[in-house]
mmCIF file of N, CA, C and O in Angstrom:
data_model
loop_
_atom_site.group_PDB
_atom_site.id
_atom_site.type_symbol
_atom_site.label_atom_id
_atom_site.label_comp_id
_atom_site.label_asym_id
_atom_site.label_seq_id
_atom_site.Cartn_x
_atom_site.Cartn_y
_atom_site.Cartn_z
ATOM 1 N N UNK A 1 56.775 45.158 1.790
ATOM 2 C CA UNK A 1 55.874 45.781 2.731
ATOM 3 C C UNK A 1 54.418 45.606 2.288
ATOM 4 O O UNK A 1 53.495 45.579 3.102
ATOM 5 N N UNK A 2 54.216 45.464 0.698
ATOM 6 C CA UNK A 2 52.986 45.534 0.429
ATOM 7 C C UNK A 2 51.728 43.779 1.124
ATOM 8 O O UNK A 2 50.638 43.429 1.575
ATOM 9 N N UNK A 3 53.271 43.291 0.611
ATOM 10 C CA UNK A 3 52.593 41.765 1.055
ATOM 11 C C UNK A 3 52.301 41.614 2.519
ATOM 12 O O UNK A 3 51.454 40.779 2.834
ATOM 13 N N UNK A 4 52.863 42.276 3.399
ATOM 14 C CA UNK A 4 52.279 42.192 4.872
ATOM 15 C C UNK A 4 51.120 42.999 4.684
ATOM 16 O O UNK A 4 50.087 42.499 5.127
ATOM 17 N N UNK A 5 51.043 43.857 4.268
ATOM 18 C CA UNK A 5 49.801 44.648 4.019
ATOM 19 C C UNK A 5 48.638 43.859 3.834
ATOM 20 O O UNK A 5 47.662 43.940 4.580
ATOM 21 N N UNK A 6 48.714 43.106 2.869
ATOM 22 C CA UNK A 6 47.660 42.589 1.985
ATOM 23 C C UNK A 6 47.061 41.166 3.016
ATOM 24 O O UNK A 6 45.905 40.840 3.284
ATOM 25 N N UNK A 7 48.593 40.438 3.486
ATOM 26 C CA UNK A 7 48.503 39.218 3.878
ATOM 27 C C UNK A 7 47.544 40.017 5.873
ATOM 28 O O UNK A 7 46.850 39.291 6.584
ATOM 29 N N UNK A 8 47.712 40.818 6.051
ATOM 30 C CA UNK A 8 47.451 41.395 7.403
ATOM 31 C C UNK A 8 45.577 41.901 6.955
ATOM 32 O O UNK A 8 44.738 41.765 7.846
ATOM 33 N N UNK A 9 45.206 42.360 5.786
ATOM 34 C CA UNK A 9 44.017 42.568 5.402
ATOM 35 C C UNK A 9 43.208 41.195 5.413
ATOM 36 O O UNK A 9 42.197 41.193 6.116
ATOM 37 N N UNK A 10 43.513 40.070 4.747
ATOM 38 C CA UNK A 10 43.031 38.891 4.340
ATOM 39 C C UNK A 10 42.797 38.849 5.549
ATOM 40 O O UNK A 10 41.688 39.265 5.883
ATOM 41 N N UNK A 11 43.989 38.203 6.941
ATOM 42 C CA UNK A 11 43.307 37.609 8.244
ATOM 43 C C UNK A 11 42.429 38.668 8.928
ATOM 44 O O UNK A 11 41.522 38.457 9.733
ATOM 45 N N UNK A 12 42.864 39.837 8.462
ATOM 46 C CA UNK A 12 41.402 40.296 9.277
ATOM 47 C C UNK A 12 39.948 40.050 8.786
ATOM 48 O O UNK A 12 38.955 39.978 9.510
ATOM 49 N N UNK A 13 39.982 39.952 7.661
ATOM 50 C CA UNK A 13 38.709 39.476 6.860
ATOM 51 C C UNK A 13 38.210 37.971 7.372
ATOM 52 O O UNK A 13 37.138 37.578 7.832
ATOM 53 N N UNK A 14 39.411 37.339 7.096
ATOM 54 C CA UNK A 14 38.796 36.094 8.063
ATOM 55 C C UNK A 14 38.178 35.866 9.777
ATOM 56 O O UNK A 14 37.247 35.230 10.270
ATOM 57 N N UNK A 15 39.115 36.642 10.238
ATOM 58 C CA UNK A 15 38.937 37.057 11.741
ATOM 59 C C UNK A 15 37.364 37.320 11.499
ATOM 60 O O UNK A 15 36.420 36.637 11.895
ATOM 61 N N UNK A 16 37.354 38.451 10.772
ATOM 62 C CA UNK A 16 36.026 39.032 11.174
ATOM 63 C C UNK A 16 34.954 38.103 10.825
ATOM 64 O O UNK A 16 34.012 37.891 11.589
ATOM 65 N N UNK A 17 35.093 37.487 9.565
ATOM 66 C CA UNK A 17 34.064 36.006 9.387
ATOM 67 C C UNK A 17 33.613 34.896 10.781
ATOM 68 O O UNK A 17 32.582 34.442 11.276
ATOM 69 N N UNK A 18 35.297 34.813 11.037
ATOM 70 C CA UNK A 18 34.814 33.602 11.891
ATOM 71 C C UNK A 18 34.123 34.426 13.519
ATOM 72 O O UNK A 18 33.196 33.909 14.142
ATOM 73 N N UNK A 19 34.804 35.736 13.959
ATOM 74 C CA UNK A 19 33.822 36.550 14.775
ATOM 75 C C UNK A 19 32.387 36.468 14.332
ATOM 76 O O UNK A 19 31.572 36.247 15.228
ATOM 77 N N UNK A 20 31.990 36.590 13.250
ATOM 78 C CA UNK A 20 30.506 37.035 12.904
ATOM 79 C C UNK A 20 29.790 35.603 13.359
ATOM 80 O O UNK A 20 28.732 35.429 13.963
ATOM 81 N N UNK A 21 30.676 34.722 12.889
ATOM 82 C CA UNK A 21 29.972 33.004 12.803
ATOM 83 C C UNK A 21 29.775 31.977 14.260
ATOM 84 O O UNK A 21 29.209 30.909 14.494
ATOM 85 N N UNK A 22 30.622 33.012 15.085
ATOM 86 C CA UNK A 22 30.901 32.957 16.505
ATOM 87 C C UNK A 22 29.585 33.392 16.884
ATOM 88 O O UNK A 22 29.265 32.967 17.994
ATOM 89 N N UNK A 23 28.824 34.021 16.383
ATOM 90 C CA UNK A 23 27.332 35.008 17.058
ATOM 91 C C UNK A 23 26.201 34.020 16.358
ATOM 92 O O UNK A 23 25.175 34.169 17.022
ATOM 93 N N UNK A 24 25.989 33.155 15.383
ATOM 94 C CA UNK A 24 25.243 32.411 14.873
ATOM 95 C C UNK A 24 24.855 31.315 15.455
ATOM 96 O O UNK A 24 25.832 30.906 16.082
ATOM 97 N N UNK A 25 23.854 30.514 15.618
ATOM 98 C CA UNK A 25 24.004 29.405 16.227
ATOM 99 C C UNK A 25 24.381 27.928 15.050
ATOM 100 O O UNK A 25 24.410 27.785 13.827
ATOM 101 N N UNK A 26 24.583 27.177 16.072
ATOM 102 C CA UNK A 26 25.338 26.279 15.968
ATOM 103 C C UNK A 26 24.875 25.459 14.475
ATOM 104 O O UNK A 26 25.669 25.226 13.564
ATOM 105 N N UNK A 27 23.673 25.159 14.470
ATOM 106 C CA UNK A 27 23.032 24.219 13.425
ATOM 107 C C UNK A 27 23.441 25.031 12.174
ATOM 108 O O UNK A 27 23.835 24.346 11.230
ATOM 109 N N UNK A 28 23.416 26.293 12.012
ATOM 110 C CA UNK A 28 23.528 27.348 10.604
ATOM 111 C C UNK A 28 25.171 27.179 10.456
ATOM 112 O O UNK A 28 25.538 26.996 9.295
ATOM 113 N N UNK A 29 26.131 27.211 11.384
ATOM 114 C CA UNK A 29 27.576 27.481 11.107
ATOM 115 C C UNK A 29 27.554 26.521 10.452
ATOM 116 O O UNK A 29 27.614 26.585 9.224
ATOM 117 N N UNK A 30 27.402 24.648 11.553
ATOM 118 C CA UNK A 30 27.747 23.330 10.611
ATOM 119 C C UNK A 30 27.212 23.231 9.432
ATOM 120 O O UNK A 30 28.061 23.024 8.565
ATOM 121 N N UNK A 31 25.911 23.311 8.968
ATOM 122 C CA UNK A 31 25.590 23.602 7.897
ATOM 123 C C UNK A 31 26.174 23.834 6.696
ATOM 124 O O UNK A 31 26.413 23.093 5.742
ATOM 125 N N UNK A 32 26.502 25.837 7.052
ATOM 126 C CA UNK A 32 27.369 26.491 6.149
ATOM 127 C C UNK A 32 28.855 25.744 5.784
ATOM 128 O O UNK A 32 29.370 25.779 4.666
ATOM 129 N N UNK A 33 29.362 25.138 6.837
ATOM 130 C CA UNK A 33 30.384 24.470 7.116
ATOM 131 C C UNK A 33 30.575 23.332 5.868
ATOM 132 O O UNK A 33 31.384 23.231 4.945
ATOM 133 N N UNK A 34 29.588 22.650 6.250
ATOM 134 C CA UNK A 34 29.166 21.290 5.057
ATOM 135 C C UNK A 34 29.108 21.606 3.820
ATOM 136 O O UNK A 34 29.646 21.011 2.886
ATOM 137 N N UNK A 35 28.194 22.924 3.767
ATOM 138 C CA UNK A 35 27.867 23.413 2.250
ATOM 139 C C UNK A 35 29.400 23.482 1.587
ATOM 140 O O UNK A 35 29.980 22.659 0.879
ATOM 141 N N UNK A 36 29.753 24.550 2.000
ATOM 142 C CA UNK A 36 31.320 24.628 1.432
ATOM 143 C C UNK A 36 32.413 23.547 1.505
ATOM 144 O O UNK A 36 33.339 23.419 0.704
ATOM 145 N N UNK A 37 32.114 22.636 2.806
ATOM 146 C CA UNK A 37 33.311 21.607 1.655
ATOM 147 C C UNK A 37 32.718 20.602 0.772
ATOM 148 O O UNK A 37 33.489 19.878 0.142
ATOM 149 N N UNK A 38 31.486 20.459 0.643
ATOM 150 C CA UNK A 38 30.766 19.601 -0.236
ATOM 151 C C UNK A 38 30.876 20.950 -1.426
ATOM 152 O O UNK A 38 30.342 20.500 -2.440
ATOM 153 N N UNK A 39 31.212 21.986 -1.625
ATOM 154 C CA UNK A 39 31.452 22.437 -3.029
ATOM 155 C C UNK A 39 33.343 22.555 -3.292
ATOM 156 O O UNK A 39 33.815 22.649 -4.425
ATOM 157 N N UNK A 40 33.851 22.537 -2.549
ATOM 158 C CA UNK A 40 35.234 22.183 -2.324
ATOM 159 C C UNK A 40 35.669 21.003 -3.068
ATOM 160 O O UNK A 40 36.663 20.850 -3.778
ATOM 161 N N UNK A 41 34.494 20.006 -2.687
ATOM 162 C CA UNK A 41 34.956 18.543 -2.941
ATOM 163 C C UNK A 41 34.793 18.318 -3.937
ATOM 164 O O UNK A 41 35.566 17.560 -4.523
ATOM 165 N N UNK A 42 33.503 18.989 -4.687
ATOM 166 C CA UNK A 42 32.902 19.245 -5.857
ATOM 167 C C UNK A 42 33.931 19.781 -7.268
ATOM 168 O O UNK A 42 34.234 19.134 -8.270
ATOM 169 N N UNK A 43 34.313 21.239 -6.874
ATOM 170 C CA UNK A 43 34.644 21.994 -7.800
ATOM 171 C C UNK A 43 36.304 21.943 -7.772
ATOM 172 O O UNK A 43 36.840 22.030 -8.876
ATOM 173 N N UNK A 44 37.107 21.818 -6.695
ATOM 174 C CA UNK A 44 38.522 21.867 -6.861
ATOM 175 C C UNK A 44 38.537 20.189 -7.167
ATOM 176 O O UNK A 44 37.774 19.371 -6.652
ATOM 177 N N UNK A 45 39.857 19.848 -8.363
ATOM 178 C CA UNK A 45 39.993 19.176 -8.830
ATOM 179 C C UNK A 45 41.123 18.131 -7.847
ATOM 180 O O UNK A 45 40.845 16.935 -7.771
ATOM 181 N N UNK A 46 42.223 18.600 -7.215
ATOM 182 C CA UNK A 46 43.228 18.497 -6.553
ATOM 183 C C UNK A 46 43.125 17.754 -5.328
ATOM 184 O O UNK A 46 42.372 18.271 -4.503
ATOM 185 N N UNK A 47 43.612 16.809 -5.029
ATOM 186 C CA UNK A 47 43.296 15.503 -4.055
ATOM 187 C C UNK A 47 43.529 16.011 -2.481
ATOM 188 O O UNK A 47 43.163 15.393 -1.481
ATOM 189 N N UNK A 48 44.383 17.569 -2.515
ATOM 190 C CA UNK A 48 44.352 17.933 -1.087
ATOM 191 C C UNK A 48 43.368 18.478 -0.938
ATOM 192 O O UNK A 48 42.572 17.943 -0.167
ATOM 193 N N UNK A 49 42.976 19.760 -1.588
ATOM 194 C CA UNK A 49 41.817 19.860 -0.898
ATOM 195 C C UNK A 49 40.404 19.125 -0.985
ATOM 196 O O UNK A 49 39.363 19.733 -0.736
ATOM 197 N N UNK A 50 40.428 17.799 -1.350
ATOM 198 C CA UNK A 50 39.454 17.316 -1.548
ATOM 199 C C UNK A 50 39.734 16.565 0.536
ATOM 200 O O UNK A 50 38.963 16.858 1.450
ATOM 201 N N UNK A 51 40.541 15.976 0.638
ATOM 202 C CA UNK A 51 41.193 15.713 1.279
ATOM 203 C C UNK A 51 40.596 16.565 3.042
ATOM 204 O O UNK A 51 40.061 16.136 4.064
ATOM 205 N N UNK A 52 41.075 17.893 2.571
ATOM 206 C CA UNK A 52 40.742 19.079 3.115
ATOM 207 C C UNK A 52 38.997 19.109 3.601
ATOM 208 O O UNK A 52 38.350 19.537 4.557
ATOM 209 N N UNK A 53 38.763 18.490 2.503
ATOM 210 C CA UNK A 53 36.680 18.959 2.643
ATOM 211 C C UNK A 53 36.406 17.793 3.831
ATOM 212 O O UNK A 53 35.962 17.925 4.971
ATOM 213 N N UNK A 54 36.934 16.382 2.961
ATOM 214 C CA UNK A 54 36.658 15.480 3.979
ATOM 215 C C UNK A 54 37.122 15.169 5.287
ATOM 216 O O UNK A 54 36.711 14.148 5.840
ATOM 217 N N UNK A 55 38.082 16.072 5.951
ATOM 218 C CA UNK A 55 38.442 16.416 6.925
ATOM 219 C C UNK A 55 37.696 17.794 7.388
ATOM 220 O O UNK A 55 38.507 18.426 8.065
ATOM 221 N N UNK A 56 36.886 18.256 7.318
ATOM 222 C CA UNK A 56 36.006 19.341 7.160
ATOM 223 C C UNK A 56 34.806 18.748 8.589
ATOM 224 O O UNK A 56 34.430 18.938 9.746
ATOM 225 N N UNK A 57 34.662 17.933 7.350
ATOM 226 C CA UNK A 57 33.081 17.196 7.209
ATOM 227 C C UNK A 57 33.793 16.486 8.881
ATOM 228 O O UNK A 57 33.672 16.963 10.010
ATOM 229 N N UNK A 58 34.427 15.381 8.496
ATOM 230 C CA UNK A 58 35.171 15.114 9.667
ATOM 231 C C UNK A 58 34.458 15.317 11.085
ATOM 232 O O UNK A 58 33.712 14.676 11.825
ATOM 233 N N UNK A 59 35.156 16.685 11.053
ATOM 234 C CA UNK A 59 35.099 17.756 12.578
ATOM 235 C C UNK A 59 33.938 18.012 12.789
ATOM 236 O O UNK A 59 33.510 18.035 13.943
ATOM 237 N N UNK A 60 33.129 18.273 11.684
ATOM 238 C CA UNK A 60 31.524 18.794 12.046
ATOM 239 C C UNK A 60 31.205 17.967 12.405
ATOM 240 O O UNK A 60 30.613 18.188 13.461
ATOM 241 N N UNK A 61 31.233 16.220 11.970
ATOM 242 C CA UNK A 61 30.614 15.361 12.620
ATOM 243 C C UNK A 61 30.700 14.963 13.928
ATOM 244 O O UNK A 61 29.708 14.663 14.592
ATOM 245 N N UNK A 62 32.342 14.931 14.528
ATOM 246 C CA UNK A 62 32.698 14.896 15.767
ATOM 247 C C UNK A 62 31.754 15.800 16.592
ATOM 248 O O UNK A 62 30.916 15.433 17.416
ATOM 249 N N UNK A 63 32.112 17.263 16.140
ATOM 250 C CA UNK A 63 31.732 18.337 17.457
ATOM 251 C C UNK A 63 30.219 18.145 17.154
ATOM 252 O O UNK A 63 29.671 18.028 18.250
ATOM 253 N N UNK A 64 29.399 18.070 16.265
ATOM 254 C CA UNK A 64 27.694 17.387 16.105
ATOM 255 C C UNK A 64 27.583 16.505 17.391
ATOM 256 O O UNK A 64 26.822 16.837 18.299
ATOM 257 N N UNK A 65 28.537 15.105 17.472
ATOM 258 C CA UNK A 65 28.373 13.958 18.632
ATOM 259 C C UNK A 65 28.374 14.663 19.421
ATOM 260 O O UNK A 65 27.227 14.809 19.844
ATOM 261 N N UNK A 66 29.191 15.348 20.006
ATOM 262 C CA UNK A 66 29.660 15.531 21.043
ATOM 263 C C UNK A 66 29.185 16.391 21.971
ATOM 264 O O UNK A 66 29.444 16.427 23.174
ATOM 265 N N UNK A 67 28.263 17.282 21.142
ATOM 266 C CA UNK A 67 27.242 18.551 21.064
ATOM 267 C C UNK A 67 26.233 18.077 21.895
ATOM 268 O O UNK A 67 25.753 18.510 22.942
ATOM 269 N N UNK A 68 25.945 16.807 21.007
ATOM 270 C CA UNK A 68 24.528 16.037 20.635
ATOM 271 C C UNK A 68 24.823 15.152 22.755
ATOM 272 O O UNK A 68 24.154 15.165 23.788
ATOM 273 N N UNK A 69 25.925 14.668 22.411
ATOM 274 C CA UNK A 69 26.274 13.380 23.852
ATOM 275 C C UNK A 69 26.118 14.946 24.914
ATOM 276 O O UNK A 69 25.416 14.743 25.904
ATOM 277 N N UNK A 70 26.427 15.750 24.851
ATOM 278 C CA UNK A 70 26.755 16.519 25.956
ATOM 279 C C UNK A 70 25.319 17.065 26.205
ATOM 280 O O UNK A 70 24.995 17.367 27.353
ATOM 281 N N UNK A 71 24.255 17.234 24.939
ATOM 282 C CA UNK A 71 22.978 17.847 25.690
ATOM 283 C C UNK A 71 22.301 16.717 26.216
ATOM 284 O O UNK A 71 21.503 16.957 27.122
ATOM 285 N N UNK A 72 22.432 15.608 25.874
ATOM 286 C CA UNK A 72 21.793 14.505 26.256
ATOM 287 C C UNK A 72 22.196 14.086 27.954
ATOM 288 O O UNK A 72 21.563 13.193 28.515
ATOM 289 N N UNK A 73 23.236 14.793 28.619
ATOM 290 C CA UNK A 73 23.946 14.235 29.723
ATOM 291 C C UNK A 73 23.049 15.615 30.323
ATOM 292 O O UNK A 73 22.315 15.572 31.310
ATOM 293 N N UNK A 74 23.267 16.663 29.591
ATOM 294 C CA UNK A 74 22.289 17.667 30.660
ATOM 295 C C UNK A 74 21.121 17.916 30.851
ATOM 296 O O UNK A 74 20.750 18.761 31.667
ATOM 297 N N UNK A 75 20.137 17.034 29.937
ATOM 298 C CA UNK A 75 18.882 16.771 29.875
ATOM 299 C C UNK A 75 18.834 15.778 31.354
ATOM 300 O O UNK A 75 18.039 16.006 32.265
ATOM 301 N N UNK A 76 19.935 14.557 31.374
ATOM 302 C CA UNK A 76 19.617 13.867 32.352
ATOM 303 C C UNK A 76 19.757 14.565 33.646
ATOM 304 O O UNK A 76 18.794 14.749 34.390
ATOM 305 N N UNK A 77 20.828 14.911 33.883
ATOM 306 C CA UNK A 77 21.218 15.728 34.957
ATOM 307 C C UNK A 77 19.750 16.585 35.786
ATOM 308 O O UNK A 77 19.232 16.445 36.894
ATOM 309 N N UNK A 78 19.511 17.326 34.811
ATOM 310 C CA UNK A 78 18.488 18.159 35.119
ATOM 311 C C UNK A 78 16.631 17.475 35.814
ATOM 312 O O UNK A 78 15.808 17.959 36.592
ATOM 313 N N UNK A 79 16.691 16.157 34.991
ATOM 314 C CA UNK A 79 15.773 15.029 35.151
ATOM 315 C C UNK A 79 15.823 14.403 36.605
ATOM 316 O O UNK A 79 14.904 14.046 37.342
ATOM 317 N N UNK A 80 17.524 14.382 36.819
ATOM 318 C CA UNK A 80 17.704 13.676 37.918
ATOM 319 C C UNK A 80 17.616 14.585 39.347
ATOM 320 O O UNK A 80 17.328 14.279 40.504
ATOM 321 N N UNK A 81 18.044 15.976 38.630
ATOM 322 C CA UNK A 81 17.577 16.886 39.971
ATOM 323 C C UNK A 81 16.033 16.936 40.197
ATOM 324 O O UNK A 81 15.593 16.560 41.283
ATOM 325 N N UNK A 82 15.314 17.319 39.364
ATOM 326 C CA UNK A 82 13.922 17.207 39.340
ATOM 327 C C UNK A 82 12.916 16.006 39.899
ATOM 328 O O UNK A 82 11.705 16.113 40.089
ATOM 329 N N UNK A 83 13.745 14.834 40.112
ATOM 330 C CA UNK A 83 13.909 13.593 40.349
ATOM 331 C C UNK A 83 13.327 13.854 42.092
ATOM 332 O O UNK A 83 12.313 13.673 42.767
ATOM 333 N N UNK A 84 14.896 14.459 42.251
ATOM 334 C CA UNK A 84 15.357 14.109 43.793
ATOM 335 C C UNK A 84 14.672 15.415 44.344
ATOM 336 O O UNK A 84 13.912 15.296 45.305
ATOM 337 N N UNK A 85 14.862 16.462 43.878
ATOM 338 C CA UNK A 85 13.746 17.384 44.618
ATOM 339 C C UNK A 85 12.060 17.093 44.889
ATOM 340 O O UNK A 85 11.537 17.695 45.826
ATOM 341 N N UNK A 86 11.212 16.142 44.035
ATOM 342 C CA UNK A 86 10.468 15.839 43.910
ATOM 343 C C UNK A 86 10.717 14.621 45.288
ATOM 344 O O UNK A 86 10.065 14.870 46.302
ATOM 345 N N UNK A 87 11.330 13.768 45.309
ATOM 346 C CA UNK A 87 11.564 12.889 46.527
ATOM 347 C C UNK A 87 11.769 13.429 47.687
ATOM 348 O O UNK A 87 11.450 12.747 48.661
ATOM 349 N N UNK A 88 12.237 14.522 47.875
ATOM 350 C CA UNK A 88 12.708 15.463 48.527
ATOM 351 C C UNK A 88 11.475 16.248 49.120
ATOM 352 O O UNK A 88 11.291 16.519 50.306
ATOM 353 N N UNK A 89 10.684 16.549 48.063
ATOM 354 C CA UNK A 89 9.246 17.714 48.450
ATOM 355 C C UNK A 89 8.590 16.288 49.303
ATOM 356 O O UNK A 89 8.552 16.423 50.526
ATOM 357 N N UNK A 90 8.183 15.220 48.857
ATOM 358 C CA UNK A 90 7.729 14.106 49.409
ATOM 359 C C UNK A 90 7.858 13.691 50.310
ATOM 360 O O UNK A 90 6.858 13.453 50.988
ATOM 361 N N UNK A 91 9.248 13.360 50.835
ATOM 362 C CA UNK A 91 9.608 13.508 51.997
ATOM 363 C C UNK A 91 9.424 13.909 53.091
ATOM 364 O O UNK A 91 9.148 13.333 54.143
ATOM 365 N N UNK A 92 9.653 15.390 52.719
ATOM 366 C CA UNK A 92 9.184 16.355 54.051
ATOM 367 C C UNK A 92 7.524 16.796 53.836
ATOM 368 O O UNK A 92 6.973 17.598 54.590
ATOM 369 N N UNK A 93 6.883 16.183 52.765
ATOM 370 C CA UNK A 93 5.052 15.760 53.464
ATOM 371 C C UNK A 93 5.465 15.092 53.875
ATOM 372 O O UNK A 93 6.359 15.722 54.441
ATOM 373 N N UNK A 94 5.604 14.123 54.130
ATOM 374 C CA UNK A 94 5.343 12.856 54.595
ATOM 375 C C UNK A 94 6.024 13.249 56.396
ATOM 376 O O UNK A 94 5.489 13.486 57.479
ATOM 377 N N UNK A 95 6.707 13.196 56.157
ATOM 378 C CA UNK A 95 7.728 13.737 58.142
ATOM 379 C C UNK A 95 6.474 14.774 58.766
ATOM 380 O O UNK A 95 6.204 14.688 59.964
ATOM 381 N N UNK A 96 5.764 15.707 57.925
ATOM 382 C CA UNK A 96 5.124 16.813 58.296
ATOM 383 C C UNK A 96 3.848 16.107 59.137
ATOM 384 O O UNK A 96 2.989 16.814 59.663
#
């Protein structure tokens, strides 16, 4: 009984980490993210979790692209409305 105890304390501790890290923005989590498996990779000797870090690193880099490709598509988006409303305001001078 004690070990559900203990093992039921730990995930809430984590829970509550990754809740807190959920409220941070994005650049500080990956960051923190990096920091720790670049000391992971560092200080544990053992080829999984080294393994572990560089699969870490991995994911941050993916969701970074993907972050990065997705503001870049709504920068355009937004360009292109601004675009056509502007053609649009023009327009109807011009008919006027």
């Amino acid at each position: 009984m004690a070990s559900r105890v203990r093992a039921t304390g730990s995930n809430l501790i984590l829970a509550s980490l990754l809740a807190t890290l959920s409220y941070l923005p994005f650049q500080l989590v990956a960051q923190f993210t990096l920091i720790v498996c670049v000391l992971l990779f560092v200080v544990d000797p053992f080829p999984t979790s080294r393994l572990v870090s560089v699969a870490g690193v991995a994911v941050v880099l993916a969701i970074t692209k993907a972050r990065q490709h997705f503001l870049i598509l709504e920068a355009n988006e937004e360009e292109l409305q601004q675009q056509q409303q502007s053609v649009n305001a023009t327009h109807d001078d011009k008919s006027d």
